[in-house]
CSV table of C-alpha atoms in Angstrom, one decimal:
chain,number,residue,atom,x,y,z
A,8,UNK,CA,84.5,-22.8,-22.2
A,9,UNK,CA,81.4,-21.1,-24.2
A,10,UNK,CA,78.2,-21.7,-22.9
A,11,UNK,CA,76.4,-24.5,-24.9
A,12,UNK,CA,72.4,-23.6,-25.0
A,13,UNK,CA,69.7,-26.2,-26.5
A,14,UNK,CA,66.1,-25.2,-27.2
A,15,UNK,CA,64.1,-28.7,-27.1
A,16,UNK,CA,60.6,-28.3,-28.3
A,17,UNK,CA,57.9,-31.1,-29.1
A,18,UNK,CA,56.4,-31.3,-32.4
A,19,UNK,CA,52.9,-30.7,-33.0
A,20,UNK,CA,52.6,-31.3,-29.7
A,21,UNK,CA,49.0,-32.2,-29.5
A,22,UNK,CA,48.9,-33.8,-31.6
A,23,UNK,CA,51.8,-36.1,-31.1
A,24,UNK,CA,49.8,-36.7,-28.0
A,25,UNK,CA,47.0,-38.0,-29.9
A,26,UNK,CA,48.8,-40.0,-31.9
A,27,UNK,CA,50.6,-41.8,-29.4
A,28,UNK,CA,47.8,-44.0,-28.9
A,29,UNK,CA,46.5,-44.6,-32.1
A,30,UNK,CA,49.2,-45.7,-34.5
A,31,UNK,CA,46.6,-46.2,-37.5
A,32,UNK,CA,46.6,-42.2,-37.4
A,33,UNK,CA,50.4,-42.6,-37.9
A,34,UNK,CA,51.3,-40.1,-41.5
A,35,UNK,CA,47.2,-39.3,-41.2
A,36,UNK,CA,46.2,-35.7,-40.7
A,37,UNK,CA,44.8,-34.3,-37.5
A,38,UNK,CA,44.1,-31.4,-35.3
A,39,UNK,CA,42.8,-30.7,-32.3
A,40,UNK,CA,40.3,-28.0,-31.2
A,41,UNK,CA,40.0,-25.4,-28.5
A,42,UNK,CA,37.8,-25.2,-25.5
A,43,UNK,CA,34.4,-26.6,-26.4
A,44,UNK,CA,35.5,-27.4,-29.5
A,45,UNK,CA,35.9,-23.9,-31.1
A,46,UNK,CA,39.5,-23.5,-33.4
A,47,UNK,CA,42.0,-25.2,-34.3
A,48,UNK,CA,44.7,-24.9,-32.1
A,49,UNK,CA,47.5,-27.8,-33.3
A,50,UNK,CA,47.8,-29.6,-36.3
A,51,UNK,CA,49.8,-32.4,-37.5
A,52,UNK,CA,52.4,-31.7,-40.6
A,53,UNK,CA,50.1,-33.6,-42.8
A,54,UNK,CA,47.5,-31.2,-41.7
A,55,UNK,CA,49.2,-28.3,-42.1
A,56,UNK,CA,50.1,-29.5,-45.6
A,57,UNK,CA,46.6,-29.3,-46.5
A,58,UNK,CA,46.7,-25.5,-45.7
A,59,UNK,CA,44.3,-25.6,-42.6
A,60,UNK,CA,45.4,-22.4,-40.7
A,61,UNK,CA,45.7,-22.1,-36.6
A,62,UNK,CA,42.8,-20.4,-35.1
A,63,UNK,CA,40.1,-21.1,-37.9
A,64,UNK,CA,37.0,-21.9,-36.3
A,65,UNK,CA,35.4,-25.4,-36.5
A,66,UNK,CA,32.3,-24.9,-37.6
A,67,UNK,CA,33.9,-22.8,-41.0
A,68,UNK,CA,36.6,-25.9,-41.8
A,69,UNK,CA,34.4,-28.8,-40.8
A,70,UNK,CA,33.5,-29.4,-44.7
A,71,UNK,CA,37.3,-28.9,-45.5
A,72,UNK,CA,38.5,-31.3,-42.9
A,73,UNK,CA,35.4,-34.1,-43.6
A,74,UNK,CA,37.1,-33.8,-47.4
A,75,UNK,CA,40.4,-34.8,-46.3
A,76,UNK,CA,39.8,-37.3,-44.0
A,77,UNK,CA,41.3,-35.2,-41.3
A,78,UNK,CA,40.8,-36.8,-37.8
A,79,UNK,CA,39.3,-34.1,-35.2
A,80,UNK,CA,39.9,-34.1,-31.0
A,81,UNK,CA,38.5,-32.2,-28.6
A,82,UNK,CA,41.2,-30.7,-26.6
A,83,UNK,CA,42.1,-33.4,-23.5
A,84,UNK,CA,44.6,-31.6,-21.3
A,85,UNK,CA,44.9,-34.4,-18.6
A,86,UNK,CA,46.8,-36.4,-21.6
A,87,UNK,CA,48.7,-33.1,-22.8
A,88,UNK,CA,49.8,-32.7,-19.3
A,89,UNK,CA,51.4,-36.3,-18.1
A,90,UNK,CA,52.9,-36.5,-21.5
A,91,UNK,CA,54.6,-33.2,-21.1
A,92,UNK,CA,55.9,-34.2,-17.5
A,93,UNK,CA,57.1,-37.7,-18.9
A,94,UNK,CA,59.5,-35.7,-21.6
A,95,UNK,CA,60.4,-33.1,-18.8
A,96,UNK,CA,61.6,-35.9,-17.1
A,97,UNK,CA,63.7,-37.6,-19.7
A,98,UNK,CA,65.2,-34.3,-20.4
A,99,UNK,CA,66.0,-33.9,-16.8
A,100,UNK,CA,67.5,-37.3,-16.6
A,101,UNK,CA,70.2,-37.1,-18.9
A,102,UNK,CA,70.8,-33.2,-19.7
A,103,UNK,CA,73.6,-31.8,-17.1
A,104,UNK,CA,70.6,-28.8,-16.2
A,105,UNK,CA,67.2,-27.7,-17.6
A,106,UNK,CA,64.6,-25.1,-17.7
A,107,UNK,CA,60.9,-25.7,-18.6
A,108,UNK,CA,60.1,-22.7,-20.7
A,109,UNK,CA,56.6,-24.3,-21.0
A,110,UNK,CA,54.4,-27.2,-22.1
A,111,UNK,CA,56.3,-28.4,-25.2
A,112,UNK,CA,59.6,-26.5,-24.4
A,113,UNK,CA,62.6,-26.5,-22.3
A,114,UNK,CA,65.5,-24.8,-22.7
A,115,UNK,CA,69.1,-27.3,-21.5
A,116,UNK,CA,72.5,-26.9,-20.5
A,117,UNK,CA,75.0,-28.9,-23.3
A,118,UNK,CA,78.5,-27.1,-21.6
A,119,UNK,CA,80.9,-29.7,-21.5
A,120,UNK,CA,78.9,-32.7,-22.7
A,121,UNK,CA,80.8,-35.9,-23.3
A,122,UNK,CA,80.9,-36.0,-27.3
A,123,UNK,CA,80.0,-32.6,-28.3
A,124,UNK,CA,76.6,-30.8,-28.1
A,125,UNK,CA,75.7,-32.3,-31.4
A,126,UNK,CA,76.2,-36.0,-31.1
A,127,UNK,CA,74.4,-36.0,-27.2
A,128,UNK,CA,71.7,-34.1,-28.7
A,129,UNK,CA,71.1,-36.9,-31.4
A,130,UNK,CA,71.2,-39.5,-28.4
A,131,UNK,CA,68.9,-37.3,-26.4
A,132,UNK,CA,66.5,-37.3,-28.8
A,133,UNK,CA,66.2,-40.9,-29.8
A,134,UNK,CA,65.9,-41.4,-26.3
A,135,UNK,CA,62.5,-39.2,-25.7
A,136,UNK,CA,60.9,-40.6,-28.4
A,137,UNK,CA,61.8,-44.3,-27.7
A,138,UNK,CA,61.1,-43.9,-23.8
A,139,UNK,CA,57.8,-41.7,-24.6
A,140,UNK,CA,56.9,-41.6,-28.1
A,141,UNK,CA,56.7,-38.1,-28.6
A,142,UNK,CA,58.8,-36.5,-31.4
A,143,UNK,CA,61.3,-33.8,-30.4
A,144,UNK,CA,63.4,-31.0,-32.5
A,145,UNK,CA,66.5,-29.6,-30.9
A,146,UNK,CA,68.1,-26.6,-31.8
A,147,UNK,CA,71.7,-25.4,-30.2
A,148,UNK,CA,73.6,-22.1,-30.1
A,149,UNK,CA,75.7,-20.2,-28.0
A,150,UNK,CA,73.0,-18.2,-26.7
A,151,UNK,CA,69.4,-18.9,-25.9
A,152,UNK,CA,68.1,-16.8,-28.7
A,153,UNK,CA,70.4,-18.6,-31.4
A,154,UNK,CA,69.6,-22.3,-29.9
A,155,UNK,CA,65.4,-21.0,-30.4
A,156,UNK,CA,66.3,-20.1,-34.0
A,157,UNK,CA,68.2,-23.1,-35.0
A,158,UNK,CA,65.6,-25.1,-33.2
A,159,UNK,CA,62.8,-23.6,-36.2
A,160,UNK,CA,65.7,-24.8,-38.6
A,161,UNK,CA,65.9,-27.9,-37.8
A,162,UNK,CA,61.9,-28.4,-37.3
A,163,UNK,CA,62.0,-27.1,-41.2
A,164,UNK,CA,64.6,-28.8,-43.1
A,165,UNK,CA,64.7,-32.6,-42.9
A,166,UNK,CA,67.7,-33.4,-44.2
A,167,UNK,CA,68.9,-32.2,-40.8
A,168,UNK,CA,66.6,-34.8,-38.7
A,169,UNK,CA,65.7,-32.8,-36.4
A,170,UNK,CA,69.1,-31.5,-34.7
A,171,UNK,CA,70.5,-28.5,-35.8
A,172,UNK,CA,73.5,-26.4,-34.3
A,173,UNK,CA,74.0,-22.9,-35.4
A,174,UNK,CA,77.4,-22.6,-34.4
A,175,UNK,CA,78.5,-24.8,-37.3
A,176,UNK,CA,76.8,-23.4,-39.8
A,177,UNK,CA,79.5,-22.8,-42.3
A,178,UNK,CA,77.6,-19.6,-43.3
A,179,UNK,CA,76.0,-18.2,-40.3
A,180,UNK,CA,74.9,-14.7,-41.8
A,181,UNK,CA,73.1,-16.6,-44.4
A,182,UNK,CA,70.5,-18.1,-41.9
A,183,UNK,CA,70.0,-14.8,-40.0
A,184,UNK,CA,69.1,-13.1,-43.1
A,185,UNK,CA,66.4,-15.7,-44.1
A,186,UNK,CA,64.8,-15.5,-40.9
A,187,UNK,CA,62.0,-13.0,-40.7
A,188,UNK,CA,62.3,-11.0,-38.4
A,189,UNK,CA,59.0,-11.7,-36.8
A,190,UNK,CA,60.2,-15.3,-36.1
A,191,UNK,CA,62.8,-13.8,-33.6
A,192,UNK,CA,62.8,-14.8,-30.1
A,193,UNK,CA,62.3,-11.7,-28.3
A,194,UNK,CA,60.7,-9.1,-30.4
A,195,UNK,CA,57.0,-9.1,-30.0
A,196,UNK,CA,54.5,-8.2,-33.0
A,197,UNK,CA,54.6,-4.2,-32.2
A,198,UNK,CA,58.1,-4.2,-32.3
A,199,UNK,CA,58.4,-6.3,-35.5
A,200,UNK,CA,56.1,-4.0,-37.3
A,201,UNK,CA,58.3,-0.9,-36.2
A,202,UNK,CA,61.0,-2.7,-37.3
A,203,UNK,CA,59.8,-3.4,-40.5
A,204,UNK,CA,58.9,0.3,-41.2
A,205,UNK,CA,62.5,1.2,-40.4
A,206,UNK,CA,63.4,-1.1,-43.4
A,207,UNK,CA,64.8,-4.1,-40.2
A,208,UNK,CA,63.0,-7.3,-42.1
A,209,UNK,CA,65.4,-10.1,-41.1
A,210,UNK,CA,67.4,-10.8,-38.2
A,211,UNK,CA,70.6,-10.2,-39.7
A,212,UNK,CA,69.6,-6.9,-40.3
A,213,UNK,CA,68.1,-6.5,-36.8
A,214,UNK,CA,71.9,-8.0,-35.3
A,215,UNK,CA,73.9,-5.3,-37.3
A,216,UNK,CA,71.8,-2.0,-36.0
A,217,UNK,CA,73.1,0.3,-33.5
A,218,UNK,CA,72.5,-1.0,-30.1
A,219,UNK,CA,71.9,2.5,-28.3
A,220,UNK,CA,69.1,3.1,-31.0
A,221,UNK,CA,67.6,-0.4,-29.9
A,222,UNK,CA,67.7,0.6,-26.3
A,223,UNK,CA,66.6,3.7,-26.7
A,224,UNK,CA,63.2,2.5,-28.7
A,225,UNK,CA,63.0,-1.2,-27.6
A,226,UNK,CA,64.1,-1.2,-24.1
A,227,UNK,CA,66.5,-3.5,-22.3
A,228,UNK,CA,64.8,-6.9,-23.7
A,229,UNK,CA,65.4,-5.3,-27.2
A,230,UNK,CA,68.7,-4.9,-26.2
A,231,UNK,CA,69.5,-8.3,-24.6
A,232,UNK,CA,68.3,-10.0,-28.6
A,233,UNK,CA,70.4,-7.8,-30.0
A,234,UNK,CA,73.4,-9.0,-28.2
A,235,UNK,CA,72.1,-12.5,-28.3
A,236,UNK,CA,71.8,-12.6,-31.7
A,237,UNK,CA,75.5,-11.5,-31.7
A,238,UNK,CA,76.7,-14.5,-29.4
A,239,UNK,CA,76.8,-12.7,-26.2
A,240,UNK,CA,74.7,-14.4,-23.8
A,241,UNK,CA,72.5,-12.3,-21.5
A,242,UNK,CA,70.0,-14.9,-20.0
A,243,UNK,CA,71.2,-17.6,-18.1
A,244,UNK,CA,69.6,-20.7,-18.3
A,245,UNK,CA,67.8,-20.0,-14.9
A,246,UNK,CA,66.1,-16.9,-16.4
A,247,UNK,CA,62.7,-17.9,-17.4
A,248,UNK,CA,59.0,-16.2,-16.9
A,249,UNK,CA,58.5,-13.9,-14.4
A,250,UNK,CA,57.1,-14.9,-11.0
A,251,UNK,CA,53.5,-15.2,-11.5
A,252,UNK,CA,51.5,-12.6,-9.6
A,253,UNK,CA,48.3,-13.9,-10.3
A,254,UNK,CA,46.5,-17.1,-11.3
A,255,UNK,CA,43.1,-17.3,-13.4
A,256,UNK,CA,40.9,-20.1,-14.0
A,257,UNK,CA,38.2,-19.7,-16.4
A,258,UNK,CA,36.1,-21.5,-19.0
A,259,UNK,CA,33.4,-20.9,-21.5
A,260,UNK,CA,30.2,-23.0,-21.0
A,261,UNK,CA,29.0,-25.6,-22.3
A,262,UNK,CA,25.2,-23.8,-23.2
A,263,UNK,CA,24.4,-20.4,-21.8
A,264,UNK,CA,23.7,-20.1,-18.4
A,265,UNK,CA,21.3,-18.3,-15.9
A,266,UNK,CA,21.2,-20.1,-12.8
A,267,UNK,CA,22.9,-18.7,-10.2
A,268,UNK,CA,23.2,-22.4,-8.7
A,269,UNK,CA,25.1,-23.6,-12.0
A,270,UNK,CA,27.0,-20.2,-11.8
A,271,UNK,CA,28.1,-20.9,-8.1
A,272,UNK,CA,29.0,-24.4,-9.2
A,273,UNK,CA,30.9,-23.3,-12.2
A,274,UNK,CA,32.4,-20.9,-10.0
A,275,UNK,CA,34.0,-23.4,-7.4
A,276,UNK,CA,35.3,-25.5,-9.9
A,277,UNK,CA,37.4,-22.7,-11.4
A,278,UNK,CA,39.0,-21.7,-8.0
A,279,UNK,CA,39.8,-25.8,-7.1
A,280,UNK,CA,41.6,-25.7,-9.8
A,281,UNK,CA,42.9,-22.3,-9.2
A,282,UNK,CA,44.0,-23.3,-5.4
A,283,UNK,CA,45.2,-26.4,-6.5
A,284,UNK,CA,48.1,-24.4,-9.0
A,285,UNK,CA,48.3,-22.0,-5.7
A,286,UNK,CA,49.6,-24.6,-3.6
A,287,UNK,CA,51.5,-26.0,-6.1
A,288,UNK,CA,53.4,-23.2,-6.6
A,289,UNK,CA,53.7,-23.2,-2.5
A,290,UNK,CA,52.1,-19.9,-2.7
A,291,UNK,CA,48.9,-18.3,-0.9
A,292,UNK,CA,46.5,-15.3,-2.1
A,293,UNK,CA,45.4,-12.3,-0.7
A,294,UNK,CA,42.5,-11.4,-2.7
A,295,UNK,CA,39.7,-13.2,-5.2
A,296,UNK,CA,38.4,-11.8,-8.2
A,297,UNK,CA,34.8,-13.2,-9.8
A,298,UNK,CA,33.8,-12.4,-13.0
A,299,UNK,CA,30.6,-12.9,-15.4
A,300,UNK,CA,30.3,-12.4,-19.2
A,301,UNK,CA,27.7,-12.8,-21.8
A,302,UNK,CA,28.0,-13.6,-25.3
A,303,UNK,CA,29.2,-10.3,-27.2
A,304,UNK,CA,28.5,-12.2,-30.5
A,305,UNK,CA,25.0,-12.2,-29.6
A,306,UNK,CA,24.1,-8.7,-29.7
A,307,UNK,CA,20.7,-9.3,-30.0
A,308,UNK,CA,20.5,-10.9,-26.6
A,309,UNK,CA,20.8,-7.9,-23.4
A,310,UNK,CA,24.2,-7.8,-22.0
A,311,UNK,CA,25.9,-7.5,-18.5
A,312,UNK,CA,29.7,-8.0,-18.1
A,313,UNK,CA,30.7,-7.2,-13.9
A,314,UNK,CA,33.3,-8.6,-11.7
A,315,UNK,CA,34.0,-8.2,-8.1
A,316,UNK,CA,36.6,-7.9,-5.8
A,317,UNK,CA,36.9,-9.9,-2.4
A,318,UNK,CA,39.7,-9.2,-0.3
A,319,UNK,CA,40.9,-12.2,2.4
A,320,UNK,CA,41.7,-11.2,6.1
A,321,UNK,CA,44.6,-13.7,5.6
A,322,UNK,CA,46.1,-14.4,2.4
A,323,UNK,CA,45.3,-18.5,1.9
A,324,UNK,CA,45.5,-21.6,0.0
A,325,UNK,CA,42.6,-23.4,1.6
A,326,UNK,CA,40.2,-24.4,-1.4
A,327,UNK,CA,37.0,-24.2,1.3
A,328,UNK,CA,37.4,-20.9,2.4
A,329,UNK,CA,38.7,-19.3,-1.5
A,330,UNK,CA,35.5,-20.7,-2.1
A,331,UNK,CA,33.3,-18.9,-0.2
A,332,UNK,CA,35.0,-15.6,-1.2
A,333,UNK,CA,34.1,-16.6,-4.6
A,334,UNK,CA,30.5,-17.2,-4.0
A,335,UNK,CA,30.2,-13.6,-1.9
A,336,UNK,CA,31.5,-12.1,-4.7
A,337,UNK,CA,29.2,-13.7,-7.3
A,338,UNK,CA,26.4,-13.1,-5.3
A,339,UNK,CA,27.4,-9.9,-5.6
A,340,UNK,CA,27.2,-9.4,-9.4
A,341,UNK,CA,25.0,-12.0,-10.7
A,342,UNK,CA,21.8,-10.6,-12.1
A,343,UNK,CA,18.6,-12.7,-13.2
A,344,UNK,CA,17.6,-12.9,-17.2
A,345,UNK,CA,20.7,-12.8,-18.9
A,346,UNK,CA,22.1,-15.6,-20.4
A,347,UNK,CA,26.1,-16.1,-19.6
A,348,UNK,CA,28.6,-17.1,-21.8
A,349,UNK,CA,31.1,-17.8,-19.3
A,350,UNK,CA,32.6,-17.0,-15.7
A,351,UNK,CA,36.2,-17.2,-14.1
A,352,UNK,CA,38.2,-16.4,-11.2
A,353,UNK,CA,41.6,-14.5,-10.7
A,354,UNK,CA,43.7,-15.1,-7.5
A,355,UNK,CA,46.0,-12.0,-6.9
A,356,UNK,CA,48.3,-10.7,-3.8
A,357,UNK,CA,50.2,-14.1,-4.4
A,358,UNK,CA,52.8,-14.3,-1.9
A,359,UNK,CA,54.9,-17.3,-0.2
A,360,UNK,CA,53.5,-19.7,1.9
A,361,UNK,CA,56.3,-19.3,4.3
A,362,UNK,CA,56.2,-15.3,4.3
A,363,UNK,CA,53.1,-13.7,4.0
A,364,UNK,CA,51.4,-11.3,6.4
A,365,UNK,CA,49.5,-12.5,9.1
A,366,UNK,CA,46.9,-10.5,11.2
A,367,UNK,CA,47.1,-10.2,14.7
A,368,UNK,CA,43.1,-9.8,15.4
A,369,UNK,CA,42.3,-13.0,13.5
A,370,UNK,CA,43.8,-16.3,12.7
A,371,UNK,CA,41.4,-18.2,10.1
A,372,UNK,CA,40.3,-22.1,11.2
A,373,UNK,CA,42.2,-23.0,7.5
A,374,UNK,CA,45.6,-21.9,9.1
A,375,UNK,CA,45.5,-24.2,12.1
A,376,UNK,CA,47.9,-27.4,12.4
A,377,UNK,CA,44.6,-29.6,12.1
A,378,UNK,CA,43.5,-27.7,8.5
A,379,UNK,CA,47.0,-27.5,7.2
A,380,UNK,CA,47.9,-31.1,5.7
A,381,UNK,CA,44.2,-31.7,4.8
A,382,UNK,CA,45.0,-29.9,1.3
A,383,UNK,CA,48.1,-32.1,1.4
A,384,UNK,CA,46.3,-35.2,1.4
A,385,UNK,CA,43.7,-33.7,-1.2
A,386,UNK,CA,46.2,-33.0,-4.0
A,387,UNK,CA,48.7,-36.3,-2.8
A,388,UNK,CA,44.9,-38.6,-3.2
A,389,UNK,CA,44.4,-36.4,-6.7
A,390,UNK,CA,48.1,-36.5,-8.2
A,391,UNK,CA,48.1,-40.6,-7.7
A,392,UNK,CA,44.8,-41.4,-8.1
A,393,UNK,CA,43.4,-38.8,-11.1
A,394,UNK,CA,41.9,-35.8,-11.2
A,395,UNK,CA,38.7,-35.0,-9.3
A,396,UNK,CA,39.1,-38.3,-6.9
A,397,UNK,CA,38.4,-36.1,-4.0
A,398,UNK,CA,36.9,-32.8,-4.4
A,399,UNK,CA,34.4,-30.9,-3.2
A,400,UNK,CA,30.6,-31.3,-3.3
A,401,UNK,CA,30.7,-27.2,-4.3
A,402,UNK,CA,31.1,-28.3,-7.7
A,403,UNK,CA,27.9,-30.6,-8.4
A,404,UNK,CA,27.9,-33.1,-10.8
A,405,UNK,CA,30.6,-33.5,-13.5
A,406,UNK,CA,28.2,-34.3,-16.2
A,407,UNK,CA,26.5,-31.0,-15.5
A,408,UNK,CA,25.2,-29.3,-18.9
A,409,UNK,CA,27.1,-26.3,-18.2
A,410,UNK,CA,30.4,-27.7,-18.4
A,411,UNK,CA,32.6,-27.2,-21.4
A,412,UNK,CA,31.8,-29.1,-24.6
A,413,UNK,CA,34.4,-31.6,-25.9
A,414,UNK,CA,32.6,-34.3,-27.9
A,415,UNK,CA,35.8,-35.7,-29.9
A,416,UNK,CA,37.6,-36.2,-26.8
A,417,UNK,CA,40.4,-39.0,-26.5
A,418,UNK,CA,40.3,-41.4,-23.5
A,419,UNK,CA,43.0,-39.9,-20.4
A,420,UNK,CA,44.8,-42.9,-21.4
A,421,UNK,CA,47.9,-41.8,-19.2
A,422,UNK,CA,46.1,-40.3,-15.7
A,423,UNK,CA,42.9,-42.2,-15.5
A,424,UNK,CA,42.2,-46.1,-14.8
A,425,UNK,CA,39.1,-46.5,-16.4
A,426,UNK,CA,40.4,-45.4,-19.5
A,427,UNK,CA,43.4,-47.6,-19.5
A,428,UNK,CA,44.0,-48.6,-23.5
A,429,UNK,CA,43.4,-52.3,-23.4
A,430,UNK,CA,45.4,-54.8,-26.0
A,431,UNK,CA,43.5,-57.9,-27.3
A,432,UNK,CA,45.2,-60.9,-28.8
């Protein structure tokens, strides 16, 4: 039997989110903005009917968006996040095998499924949006590549209602040639302009070329799409992004900062939540990078960019001690009278929890049996009881005026009890 593939993807994501709450913003437009509150990053389809493009800065569409009535949010990833694993989970529940491919996406296995592929994915996706309220498009195909593209068909035609499978497209060519070939799963923007050049505009173009020519110029991945487009699959549905290798945490500040105590505080907060995706991905690091930036939009102001390097005597997970690597290496590069934009963290050498190196001259107090579960019961208090329940007085104060701006901020309806929506009679 042919392997079934289906490309589920949230609409508007965000958005969606932000709606799911407030149903007087139902058929209203809205977007929601960046990290202290800089572009637009999602947009409802009423929003994007008004011809508000991704990535425009606030402050230029402000008058624009005021005009049209357009509801604004501050970005409010706590929400994004639950309501993403409360659709990962419906998915998981009734789809025979899936992949997250990311926040909004997952990729599932239809092989076999009672009813046809076509009819369970109708079911599946009055399900989501009944149990969760977030509006889905499904696309199918034979391969992953052809289930993403008929997932952007059926997000763009209504009449299909938001399932689409390519396999039953009566003319199949047709589709491939009015797909750009910039919209193709798999070929990046350098390769699309190449292509483009070579007179390759759409993707049935791109299917029909000589493979040997598209390995030979566009490597194996080039190849693999190639194929895919043709209905040979090359990536299973366990085939996903690479194993990370590294983790950053980093934010832009609220307000410029100097103080190397507000540094150092910004600084721990970025590696517990760095540690806190470490553990989760039942991993430990080797090394901790610190790094400080000033505005280079300010050009008037004097400017100092550094970073630093700290290496660990035993790769770790243990928020205290990635901590005070952090701060050494800070210490290191801060340097009084600038004014920072922003500061970050990168956690590399990541390596299994159950299979990194250990040194024989010294054993950390973090890797004892007594230091061990107390991360456990850090992130167990933090994943039932919200964000930030326990954490660690390295951080200060959360209302500190460095910390990112997000003024149009929805409540955490989802993950936090004091913002629990309330229904009155």
């Amino acid at each position: 039997m042919p392997p079934r593939y289906a490309l589920i993807d949230c609409n508007n994501f965000y958005a969606s989110c932000e709606r799911l709450f407030r149903p007087d913003l139902r058929d209203r437009p809205v977007v929601v903005l960046s990290n202290n509150d800089g572009c637009v990053i999602a947009r409802s389809a009423e929003a994007k009917a008004l011809g508000i493009p991704m990535g425009t800065p606030y402050f230029k569409c402000r008058g624009l968006l005021r005009r049209h009535g357009v509801t604004v949010f501050s970005s409010n990833y706590a929400l994004y996040g639950d309501m993403s694993a409360r659709v990962m989970g419906v998915l998981a529940r009734f789809c025979p095998a899936v992949a997250v491919y990311s926040i909004d996406e997952a990729f599932a296995d239809l092989t076999g499924v009672p009813g046809g592929a076509d009819a369970f994915s109708r079911r599946l996706k009055a399900t989501v949006e009944a149990w969760t309220g977030i509006p889905i498009s499904i696309g199918i195909g034979p391969t992953k590549t052809l289930a993403k593209l008929a997932n952007r068909l059926a997000k763009g035609h209504p009449r299909l209602r938001g399932v689409f499978d390519f396999a039953a497209s009566p003319d199949p060519d047709r589709l491939l040639r009015h797909t750009p070939i910039d919209a193709v799963w798999g070929i990046g923007r350098r390769h699309a302009a190449r292509l483009v050049r070579y007179g390759v505009g759409d993707a049935l173009a791109f299917r029909d070329m000589d493979p040997v020519w598209v390995r030979r110029k566009m490597s194996v991945t080039g190849l693999h799409t190639l194929l895919e487009l043709r209905g040979q699959p090359c990536h299973t549905l366990a085939d996903g992004p690479a194993a990370r290798k590294t983790i950053v945490s980093s934010r832009s500040f609220g307000r410029p900062v100097s103080s190397l105590e507000d540094l150092r505080e910004a600084t721990a907060l970025h590696m517990v939540r760095a540690a806190e995706k470490l553990r989760r991905l039942r991993a430990v690091a080797a090394c901790v990078h610190v790094f400080l930036r000033t505005n280079p939009f300010r050009p008037g102001l004097p400017q100092h960019n550094d970073s630093a390097s700290v290496p660990l005597a035993v790769a770790t997970a243990h928020t205290p001690t990635l901590i005070r690597a952090a701060h050494a290496g800070l210490e290191r590069i801060h340097k009084e009278g600038f004014e920072f934009k922003k500061c970050g963290i990168m956690l590399s050498g990541l390596e299994p929890v159950n299979g990194r190196w250990l040194s024989l001259l010294d054993l950390p107090p973090q890797d004892t049996p007594t230091h061990v579960p107390t991360m456990q019961i850090v992130d167990d208090l933090n994943a039932r009881w919200g964000r930030d329940t326990v954490t660690f007085a390295a951080v200060g104060r959360p209302d500190a005026a460095w910390h990112m701006r997000r003024d149009m901020r929805s409540p955490r309806y989802t993950t936090a009890w004091t913002e629990l929506p309330v229904a009155r009679a």
